[in-house]
Short mmCIF file of C-alpha atoms in Angstrom, two decimals:
data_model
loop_
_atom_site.label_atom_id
_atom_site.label_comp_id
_atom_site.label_asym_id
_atom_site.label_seq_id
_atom_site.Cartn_x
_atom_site.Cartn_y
_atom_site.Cartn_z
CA UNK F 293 -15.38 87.50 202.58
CA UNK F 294 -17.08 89.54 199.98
CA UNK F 295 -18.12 93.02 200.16
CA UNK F 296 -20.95 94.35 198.81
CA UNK F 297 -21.72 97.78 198.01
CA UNK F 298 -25.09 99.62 196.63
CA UNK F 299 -24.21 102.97 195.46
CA UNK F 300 -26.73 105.42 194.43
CA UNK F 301 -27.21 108.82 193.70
CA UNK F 302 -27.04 110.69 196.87
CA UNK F 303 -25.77 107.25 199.76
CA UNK F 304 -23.78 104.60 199.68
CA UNK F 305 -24.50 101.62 201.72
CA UNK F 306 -22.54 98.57 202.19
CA UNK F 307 -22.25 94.37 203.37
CA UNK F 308 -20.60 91.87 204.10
CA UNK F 309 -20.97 88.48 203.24
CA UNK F 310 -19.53 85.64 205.17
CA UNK F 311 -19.71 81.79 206.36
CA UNK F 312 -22.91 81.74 204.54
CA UNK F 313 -24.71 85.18 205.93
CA UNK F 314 -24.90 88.70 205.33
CA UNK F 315 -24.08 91.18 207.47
CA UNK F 316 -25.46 94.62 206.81
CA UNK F 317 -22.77 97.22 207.99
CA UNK F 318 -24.65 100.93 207.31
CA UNK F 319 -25.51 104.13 205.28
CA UNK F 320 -24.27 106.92 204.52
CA UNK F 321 -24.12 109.94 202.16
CA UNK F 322 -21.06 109.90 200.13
CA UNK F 323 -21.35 113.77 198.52
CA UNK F 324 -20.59 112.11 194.64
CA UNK F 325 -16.58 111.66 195.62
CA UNK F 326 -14.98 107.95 195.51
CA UNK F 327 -13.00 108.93 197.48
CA UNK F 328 -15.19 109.88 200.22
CA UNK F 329 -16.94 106.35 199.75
CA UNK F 330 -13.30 104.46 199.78
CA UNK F 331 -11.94 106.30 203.18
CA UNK F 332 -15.72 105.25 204.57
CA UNK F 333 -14.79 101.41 203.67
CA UNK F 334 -10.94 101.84 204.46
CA UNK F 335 -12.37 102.33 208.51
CA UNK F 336 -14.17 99.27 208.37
CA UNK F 337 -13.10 95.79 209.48
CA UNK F 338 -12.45 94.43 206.39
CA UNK F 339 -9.78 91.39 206.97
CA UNK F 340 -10.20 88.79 204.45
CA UNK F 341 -11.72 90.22 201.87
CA UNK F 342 -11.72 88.51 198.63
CA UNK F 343 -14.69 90.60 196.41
CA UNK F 344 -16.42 93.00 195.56
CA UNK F 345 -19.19 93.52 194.13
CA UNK F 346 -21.12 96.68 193.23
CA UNK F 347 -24.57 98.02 192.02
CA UNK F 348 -23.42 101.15 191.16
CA UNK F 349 -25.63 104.50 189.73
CA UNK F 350 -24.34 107.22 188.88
CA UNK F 351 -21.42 109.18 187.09
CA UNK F 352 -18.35 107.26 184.89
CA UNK F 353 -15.79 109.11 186.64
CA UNK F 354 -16.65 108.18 189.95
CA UNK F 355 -16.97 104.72 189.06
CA UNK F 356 -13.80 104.63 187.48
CA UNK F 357 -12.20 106.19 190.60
CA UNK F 358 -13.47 104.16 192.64
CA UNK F 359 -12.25 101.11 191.03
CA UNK F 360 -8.89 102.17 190.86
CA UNK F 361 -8.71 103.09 194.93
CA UNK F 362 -9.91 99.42 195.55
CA UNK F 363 -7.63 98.03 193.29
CA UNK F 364 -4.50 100.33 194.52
CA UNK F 365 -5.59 99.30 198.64
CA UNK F 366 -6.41 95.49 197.94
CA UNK F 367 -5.37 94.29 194.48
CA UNK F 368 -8.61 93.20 193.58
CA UNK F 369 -10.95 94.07 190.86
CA UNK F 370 -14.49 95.12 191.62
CA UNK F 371 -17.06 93.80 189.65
CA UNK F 372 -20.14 96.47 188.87
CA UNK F 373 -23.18 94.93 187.82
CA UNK F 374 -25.14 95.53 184.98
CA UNK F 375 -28.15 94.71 183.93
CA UNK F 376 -28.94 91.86 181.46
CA UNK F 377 -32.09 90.62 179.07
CA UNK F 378 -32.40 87.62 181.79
CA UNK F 379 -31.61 86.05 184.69
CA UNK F 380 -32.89 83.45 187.39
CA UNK F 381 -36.15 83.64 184.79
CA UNK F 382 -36.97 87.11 185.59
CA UNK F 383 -36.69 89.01 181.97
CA UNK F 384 -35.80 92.52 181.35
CA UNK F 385 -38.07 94.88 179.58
CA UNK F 386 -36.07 97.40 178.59
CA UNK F 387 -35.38 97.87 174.75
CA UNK F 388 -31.49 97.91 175.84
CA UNK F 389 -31.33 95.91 178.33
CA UNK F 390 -27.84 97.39 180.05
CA UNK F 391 -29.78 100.62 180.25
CA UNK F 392 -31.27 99.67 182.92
CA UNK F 393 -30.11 100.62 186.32
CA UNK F 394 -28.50 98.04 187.86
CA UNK F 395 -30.12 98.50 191.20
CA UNK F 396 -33.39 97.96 189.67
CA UNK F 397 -32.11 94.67 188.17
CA UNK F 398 -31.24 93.50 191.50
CA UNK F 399 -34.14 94.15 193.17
CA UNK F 400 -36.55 92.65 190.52
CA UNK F 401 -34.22 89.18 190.82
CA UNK F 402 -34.69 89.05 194.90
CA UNK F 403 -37.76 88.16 194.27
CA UNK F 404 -37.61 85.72 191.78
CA UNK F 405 -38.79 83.21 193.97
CA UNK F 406 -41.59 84.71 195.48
CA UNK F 407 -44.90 85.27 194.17
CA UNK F 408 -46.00 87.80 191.13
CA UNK F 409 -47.07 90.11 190.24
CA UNK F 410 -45.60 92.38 191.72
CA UNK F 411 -45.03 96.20 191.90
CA UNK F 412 -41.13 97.48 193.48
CA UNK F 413 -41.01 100.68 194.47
CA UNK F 414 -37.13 102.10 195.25
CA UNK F 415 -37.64 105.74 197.60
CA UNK F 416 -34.19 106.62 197.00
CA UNK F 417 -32.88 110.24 196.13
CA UNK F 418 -34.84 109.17 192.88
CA UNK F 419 -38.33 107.07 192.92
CA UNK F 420 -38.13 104.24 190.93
CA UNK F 421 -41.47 101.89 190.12
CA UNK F 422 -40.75 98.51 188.42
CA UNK F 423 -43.29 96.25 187.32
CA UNK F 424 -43.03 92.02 187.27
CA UNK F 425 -46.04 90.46 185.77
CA UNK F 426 -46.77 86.96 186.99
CA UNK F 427 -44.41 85.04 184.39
CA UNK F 428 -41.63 87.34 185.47
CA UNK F 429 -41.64 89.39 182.61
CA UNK F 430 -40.75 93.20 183.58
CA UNK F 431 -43.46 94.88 182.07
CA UNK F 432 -41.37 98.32 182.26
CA UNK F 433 -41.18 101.25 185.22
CA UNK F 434 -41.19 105.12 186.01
CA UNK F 435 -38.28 107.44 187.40
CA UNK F 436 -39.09 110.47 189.12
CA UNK F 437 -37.61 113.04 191.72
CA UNK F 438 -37.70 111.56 195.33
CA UNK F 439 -37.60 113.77 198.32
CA UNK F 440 -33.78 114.36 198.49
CA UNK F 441 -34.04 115.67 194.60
CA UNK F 442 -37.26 118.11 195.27
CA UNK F 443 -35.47 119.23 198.52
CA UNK F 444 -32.00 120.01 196.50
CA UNK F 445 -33.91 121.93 193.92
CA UNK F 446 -35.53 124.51 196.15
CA UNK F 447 -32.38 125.00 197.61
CA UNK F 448 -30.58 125.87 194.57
CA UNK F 449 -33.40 128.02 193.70
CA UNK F 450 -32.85 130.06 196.27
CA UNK F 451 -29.20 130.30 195.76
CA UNK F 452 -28.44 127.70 198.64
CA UNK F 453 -26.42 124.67 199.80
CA UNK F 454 -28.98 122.27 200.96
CA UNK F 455 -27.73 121.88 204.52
CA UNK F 456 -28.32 125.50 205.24
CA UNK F 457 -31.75 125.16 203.40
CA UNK F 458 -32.73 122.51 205.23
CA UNK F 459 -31.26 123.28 209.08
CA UNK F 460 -29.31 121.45 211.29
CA UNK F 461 -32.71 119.89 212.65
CA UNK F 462 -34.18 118.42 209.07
CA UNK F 463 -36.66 116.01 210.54
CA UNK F 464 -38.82 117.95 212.60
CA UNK F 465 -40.93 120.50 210.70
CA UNK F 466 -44.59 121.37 211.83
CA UNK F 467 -46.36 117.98 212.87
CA UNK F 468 -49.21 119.37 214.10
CA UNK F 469 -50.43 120.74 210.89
CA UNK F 470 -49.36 119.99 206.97
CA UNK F 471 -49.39 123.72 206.32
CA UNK F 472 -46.54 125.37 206.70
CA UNK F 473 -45.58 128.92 208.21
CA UNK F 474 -41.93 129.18 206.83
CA UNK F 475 -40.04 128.57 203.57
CA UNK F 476 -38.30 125.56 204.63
CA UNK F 477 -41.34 123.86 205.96
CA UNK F 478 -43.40 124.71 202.69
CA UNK F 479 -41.18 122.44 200.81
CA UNK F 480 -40.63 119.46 203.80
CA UNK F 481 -44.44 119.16 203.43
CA UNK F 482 -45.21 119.92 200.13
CA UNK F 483 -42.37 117.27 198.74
CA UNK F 484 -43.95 114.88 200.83
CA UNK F 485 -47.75 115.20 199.67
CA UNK F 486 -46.17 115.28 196.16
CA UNK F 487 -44.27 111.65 196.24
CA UNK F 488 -46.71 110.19 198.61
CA UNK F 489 -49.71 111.88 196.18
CA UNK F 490 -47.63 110.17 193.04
CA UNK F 491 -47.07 106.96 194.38
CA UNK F 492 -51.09 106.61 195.81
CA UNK F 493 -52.04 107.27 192.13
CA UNK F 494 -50.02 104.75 190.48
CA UNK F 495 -50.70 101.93 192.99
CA UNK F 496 -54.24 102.97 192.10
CA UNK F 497 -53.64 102.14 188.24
CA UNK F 498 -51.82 99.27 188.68
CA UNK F 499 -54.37 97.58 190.70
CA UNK F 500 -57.01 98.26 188.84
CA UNK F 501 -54.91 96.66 185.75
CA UNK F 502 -54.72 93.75 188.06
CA UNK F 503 -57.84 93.20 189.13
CA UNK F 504 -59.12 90.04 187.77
CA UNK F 505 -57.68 88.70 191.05
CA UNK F 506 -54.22 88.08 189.54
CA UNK F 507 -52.91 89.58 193.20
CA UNK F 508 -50.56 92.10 192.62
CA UNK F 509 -48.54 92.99 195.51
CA UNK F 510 -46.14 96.05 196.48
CA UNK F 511 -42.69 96.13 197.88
CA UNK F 512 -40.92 99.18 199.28
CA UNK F 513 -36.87 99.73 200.01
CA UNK F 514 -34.88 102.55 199.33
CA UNK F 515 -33.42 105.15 201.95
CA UNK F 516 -36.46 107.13 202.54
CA UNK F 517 -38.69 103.95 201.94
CA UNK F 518 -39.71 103.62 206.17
CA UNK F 519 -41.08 107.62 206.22
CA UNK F 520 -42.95 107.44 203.32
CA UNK F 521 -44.93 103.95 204.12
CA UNK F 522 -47.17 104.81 207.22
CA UNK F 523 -48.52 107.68 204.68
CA UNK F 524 -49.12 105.56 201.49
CA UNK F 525 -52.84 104.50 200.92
CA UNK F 526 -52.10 101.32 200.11
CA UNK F 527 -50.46 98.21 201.65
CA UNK F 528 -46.51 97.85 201.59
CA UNK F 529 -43.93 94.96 202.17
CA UNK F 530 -40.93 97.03 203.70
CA UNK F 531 -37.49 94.96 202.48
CA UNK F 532 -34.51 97.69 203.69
CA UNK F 533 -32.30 95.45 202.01
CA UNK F 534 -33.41 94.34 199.05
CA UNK F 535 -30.32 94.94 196.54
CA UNK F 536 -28.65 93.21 198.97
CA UNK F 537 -30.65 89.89 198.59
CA UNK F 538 -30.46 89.97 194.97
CA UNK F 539 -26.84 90.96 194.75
CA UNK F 540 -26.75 87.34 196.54
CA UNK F 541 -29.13 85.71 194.02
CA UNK F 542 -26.87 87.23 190.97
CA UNK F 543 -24.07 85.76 192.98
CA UNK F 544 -24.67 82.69 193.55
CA UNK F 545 -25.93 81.95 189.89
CA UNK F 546 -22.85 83.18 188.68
CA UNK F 547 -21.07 80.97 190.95
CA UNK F 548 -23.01 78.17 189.45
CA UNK F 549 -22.82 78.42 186.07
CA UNK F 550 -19.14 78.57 186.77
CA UNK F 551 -19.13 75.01 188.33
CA UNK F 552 -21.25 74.08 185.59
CA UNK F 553 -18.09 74.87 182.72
#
C-alpha cells in the first residue's frame, strides 16, 4: 500500500493507494506542525504500508520533521517530489525548474493525456494559475493570496487569532446581500469579490489569447475550489483530486523506467 500525501500551506490531505485504486481518506488543517500532520496519519488504518510519497509546500523544517517521524514509526523513507524540466511530455517553464511547486507539477502531469490547452487553477490558501499550451509546454503561471491568506491578514491586523476573527460559525455571513454590516462580514465578502474578481479577469485574457479556436479549457481543485466555482464567470472542470491523479502518473512512470534498467 502506498500513501500519499498533498501538503500545502494551511491543510494536509491524504490517500491511499491499493490493488490498483485510490482511495481518498480526507482533509484537514494541520496548523504548520509535523507533528500535528503525523499523529493525524498515526489514527489511520494504515497496515501494509510500503510508501510514501509527498507533494509537499511549505517550510524546510517541517519537512524535515516530518520525515524523520515517518521514518522513526515505519522505517521507511518518504519520497517528496519535486519538480523537473519534463515529464510524461509535459515541459516545465520555469527558468529553474525545481522552483516550481511541486503541487503545481503534479497537477499539470494529470492531465497529460487529455486535451490542451489548458488553464489549472489551484484555490488553495494561495491561488495558483498554470498555463499548458497545446504541445504541453507550460507557458508559465501567477501566485496570489487565496481566501484563507486575505482572511489571516485582517485578522492580524486587528491584533487577532483568526478563529476569533472569523467566529465559531465561519460559513454563514449575510447571504441576502454582498454588503456587509459588521467587520467580519466586510472581509468574508470583500475576499470573495476580490479572488472571484481576479480569477474572472484572467480567464478573460487567456481566452482572448486563445481565440483562434485553439479551445482552451479551465480546471479547478484546491480546498476552496467548490465555493468559488458557482461564482466564476466562466466555465470550470471541478477535479477535487487532482494532485492525487498525477502523483499516480509520476508514479507509475517512475515505476517504469525502473523496469526499463
Amino acid at each position: 500500500m502506498k500513501l500519499l500525501l498533498d501538503i500545502g500551506l494551511s491543510r494536509v490531505k491524504w490517500a491511499r493507494y491499493h490493488n490498483g485504486a485510490l482511495q481518498y481518506q480526507g482533509a484537514i488543517e494541520h496548523h504548520g506542525s509535523a507533528d500535528h500532520i503525523f499523529y493525524l496519519l498515526e489514527n489511520n488504518e494504515l497496515s501494509g504500508l510500503k510508501s510514501v510519497c509527498i507533494a509537499f509546500v511549505g517550510e524546510k523544517t517541517i519537512q524535515e520533521r516530518l520525515e524523520y517521524l515517518i521514518w522513526k514509526h515505519w522505517q521507511i523513507s518518504a519520497e517528496f517530489i519535486v519538480a523537473d524540466e519534463e515529464a510524461l511530455s509535459i515541459f516545465n517553464g520555469y527558468n529553474h525548474p525545481e522552483e516550481l511547486e511541486a503541487d503545481r507539477w503534479l497537477a499539470m502531469l494529470a492531465l497529460h493525456n487529455e486535451s490542451l490547452p489548458v488553464c489549472i487553477i489551484d484555490c488553495g490558501a494561495r491561488i495558483t494559475i498554470d498555463l499548458l499550451n497545446n504541445l504541453g509546454q507550460h507557458i508559465g503561471g501567477l501566485s496570489f493570496a487565496g481566501l484563507k491568506q486575505l482572511h489571516l491578514a485582517a485578522a492580524q491586523a486587528r491584533g487577532q487569532k483568526l478563529t476569533e476573527f472569523l467566529g465559531d460559525d465561519q460559513q454563514d455571513f449575510a447571504e441576502d446581500s454582498f454588503l456587509a454590516t459588521n467587520p467580519r462580514d466586510a472581509v468574508l465578502a470583500g475576499s470573495f469579490y476580490s479572488v472571484v474578481a481576479t480569477l474572472d479577469r484572467v480567464a478573460q485574457d487567456l481566452q482572448e489569447a486563445f481565440q483562434e479556436g485553439e479551445g482552451l479549457r479551465f480546471v479547478l481543485t484546491g480546498g476552496d475550489a467548490e465555493q468559488l466555482q458557482e461564482l466564476l464567470g466562466f466555465a470550470t472542470d471541478y477535479r477535487p483530486e487532482l494532485i492525487f491523479e498525477g502523483m499516480l502518473a509520476y508514479l507509475q512512470k517512475k515505476n517504469q523506467k525502473k523496469l526499463a534498467v
